[in-house]
Amino acid sequence: IALAAYNWGPGNIDKSIARLEAKGRKVTWDNILKYTSVPVETRNYVQKVRSNEGRIRSDPAKYWDSIFNKSKA
């Protein structure tokens, strides 16, 4: 959820969380995706970080740039 807030803005995440809570739903990333309108760019960004988490943790400086800055890849 923090990654989405970084990419999409904390206000948008706050609104999504409020909507889930108002409906009595658990606040999870999967529920935010299912019950709110998350931009494709944010969905892709979060998925990309999550799928590369191990590599990023092993050497953040090396992998962050290679994954997110296409011009440096």
Coordinates of N, CA and C in Angstrom, one line a residue:
I1 N 0.8 -1.2 0.0 CA 0.0 0.0 0.0 C 0.9 1.2 0.0
A2 N 2.0 1.2 0.7 CA 2.9 2.3 0.7 C 3.5 2.6 -0.7
L3 N 3.8 1.6 -1.4 CA 4.2 1.8 -2.8 C 3.2 2.5 -3.7
A4 N 2.0 2.1 -3.5 CA 0.9 2.7 -4.3 C 0.7 4.2 -3.8
A5 N 0.9 4.5 -2.6 CA 0.8 5.8 -2.1 C 1.9 6.7 -2.7
Y6 N 3.1 6.1 -2.8 CA 4.2 6.8 -3.3 C 3.9 7.2 -4.8
N7 N 3.4 6.2 -5.5 CA 3.1 6.4 -7.0 C 1.9 7.2 -7.3
W8 N 0.8 6.9 -6.6 CA -0.5 7.4 -6.9 C -0.9 8.6 -6.0
G9 N -0.2 8.7 -4.9 CA -0.5 9.8 -3.9 C -1.2 9.3 -2.7
P10 N -0.8 9.8 -1.5 CA -1.4 9.3 -0.3 C -2.8 9.7 -0.1
G11 N -3.3 10.8 -0.7 CA -4.7 11.2 -0.6 C -5.6 10.2 -1.3
N12 N -5.1 9.7 -2.5 CA -5.9 8.7 -3.2 C -6.0 7.4 -2.4
I13 N -4.9 7.0 -1.8 CA -4.9 5.7 -1.0 C -5.8 5.9 0.2
D14 N -5.7 7.1 0.8 CA -6.6 7.4 2.0 C -8.1 7.2 1.6
K15 N -8.4 7.7 0.5 CA -9.8 7.6 0.0 C -10.2 6.2 -0.3
S16 N -9.3 5.4 -0.9 CA -9.5 4.0 -1.1 C -9.7 3.2 0.2
I17 N -8.9 3.5 1.2 CA -9.0 2.9 2.5 C -10.3 3.2 3.1
A18 N -10.7 4.5 3.1 CA -12.0 4.9 3.6 C -13.1 4.2 3.0
R19 N -13.1 4.0 1.7 CA -14.2 3.3 0.9 C -14.3 1.9 1.4
L20 N -13.1 1.2 1.5 CA -13.1 -0.2 2.0 C -13.7 -0.3 3.4
E21 N -13.2 0.6 4.3 CA -13.7 0.6 5.7 C -15.2 0.9 5.8
A22 N -15.7 1.8 4.9 CA -17.1 2.1 4.9 C -17.9 0.9 4.5
K23 N -17.4 0.0 3.7 CA -18.0 -1.2 3.2 C -17.8 -2.4 4.1
G24 N -17.0 -2.2 5.2 CA -16.7 -3.2 6.1 C -15.7 -4.2 5.5
R25 N -14.9 -3.8 4.6 CA -13.9 -4.7 4.0 C -12.6 -4.5 4.6
K26 N -11.8 -5.6 4.6 CA -10.4 -5.6 5.1 C -9.6 -4.7 4.2
V27 N -8.7 -3.9 4.8 CA -7.8 -3.1 4.0 C -6.6 -3.9 3.6
T28 N -6.6 -4.3 2.3 CA -5.4 -5.0 1.7 C -5.2 -4.5 0.3
W29 N -4.0 -4.7 -0.2 CA -3.7 -4.2 -1.6 C -4.7 -4.9 -2.5
D30 N -4.9 -6.2 -2.3 CA -5.8 -6.9 -3.2 C -7.2 -6.3 -3.2
N31 N -7.7 -6.0 -2.0 CA -9.1 -5.3 -1.9 C -9.1 -3.9 -2.5
I32 N -8.0 -3.2 -2.4 CA -7.9 -1.9 -3.0 C -8.0 -2.1 -4.5
L33 N -7.3 -3.1 -5.1 CA -7.4 -3.3 -6.5 C -8.8 -3.7 -6.9
K34 N -9.4 -4.6 -6.1 CA -10.7 -5.1 -6.5 C -11.9 -4.1 -6.4
Y35 N -11.8 -3.3 -5.3 CA -13.0 -2.4 -5.0 C -12.8 -1.0 -5.3
T36 N -11.7 -0.5 -5.8 CA -11.5 0.9 -6.1 C -10.8 1.0 -7.5
S37 N -10.8 2.2 -8.0 CA -10.2 2.4 -9.4 C -8.8 2.9 -9.2
V38 N -7.9 1.9 -9.3 CA -6.4 2.2 -9.2 C -5.9 2.4 -10.7
P39 N -5.2 3.5 -11.0 CA -4.7 3.6 -12.3 C -3.8 2.5 -12.7
V40 N -3.8 2.2 -14.0 CA -3.0 1.1 -14.6 C -1.5 1.3 -14.2
E41 N -1.0 2.6 -14.3 CA 0.4 2.9 -14.0 C 0.7 2.4 -12.6
T42 N -0.1 2.7 -11.7 CA 0.1 2.3 -10.3 C 0.1 0.8 -10.1
R43 N -0.9 0.2 -10.7 CA -1.0 -1.3 -10.6 C 0.3 -1.9 -11.1
N44 N 0.8 -1.4 -12.3 CA 2.0 -2.0 -12.9 C 3.2 -1.7 -12.0
Y45 N 3.3 -0.5 -11.5 CA 4.4 -0.1 -10.6 C 4.5 -1.0 -9.4
V46 N 3.4 -1.2 -8.7 CA 3.4 -2.0 -7.5 C 3.8 -3.4 -7.9
Q47 N 3.2 -4.0 -8.9 CA 3.5 -5.3 -9.3 C 4.9 -5.5 -9.7
K48 N 5.5 -4.5 -10.4 CA 6.9 -4.6 -10.8 C 7.8 -4.6 -9.6
V49 N 7.5 -3.8 -8.6 CA 8.4 -3.8 -7.4 C 8.2 -5.1 -6.6
R50 N 7.0 -5.6 -6.4 CA 6.7 -6.8 -5.7 C 7.4 -8.0 -6.4
S51 N 7.3 -8.1 -7.7 CA 7.9 -9.2 -8.4 C 9.4 -9.2 -8.4
N52 N 10.0 -8.0 -8.2 CA 11.5 -7.9 -8.2 C 12.0 -7.7 -6.8
E53 N 11.2 -7.9 -5.8 CA 11.6 -7.6 -4.4 C 12.9 -8.2 -4.0
G54 N 13.1 -9.5 -4.2 CA 14.3 -10.2 -3.8 C 15.6 -9.5 -4.5
R55 N 15.5 -9.3 -5.8 CA 16.7 -8.7 -6.4 C 16.9 -7.2 -5.9
I56 N 15.9 -6.5 -5.7 CA 16.0 -5.1 -5.2 C 16.7 -5.1 -3.8
R57 N 16.2 -6.0 -3.0 CA 16.8 -6.1 -1.6 C 18.3 -6.5 -1.6
S58 N 18.6 -7.4 -2.6 CA 20.0 -7.9 -2.6 C 21.0 -6.8 -3.0
D59 N 20.6 -5.9 -3.9 CA 21.5 -4.8 -4.3 C 20.6 -3.7 -4.9
P60 N 20.1 -2.8 -3.9 CA 19.1 -1.8 -4.4 C 19.6 -0.9 -5.4
A61 N 20.9 -0.4 -5.3 CA 21.4 0.6 -6.3 C 21.4 0.0 -7.7
K62 N 21.9 -1.3 -7.8 CA 22.0 -1.9 -9.1 C 20.6 -2.2 -9.7
Y63 N 19.7 -2.8 -9.0 CA 18.5 -3.3 -9.6 C 17.4 -2.3 -9.7
W64 N 17.4 -1.3 -8.8 CA 16.3 -0.3 -8.9 C 16.5 0.4 -10.3
D65 N 17.7 0.9 -10.6 CA 17.9 1.6 -11.9 C 17.6 0.7 -13.1
S66 N 18.0 -0.6 -13.0 CA 17.9 -1.5 -14.2 C 16.4 -1.8 -14.4
I67 N 15.6 -1.8 -13.3 CA 14.2 -2.2 -13.4 C 13.3 -1.0 -13.8
F68 N 13.6 0.2 -13.2 CA 12.7 1.3 -13.4 C 13.2 2.4 -14.3
N69 N 14.4 2.4 -14.6 CA 14.9 3.5 -15.6 C 15.4 2.8 -16.8
K70 N 14.5 2.7 -17.7 CA 14.7 1.9 -19.0 C 15.9 2.4 -19.8
S71 N 16.2 3.7 -19.7 CA 17.3 4.3 -20.4 C 18.7 3.7 -19.9
K72 N 18.7 3.3 -18.6 CA 19.9 2.8 -18.0 C 20.0 1.3 -18.1
A73 N 19.0 0.6 -18.6 CA 18.9 -0.9 -18.6 C 19.8 -1.4 -19.7

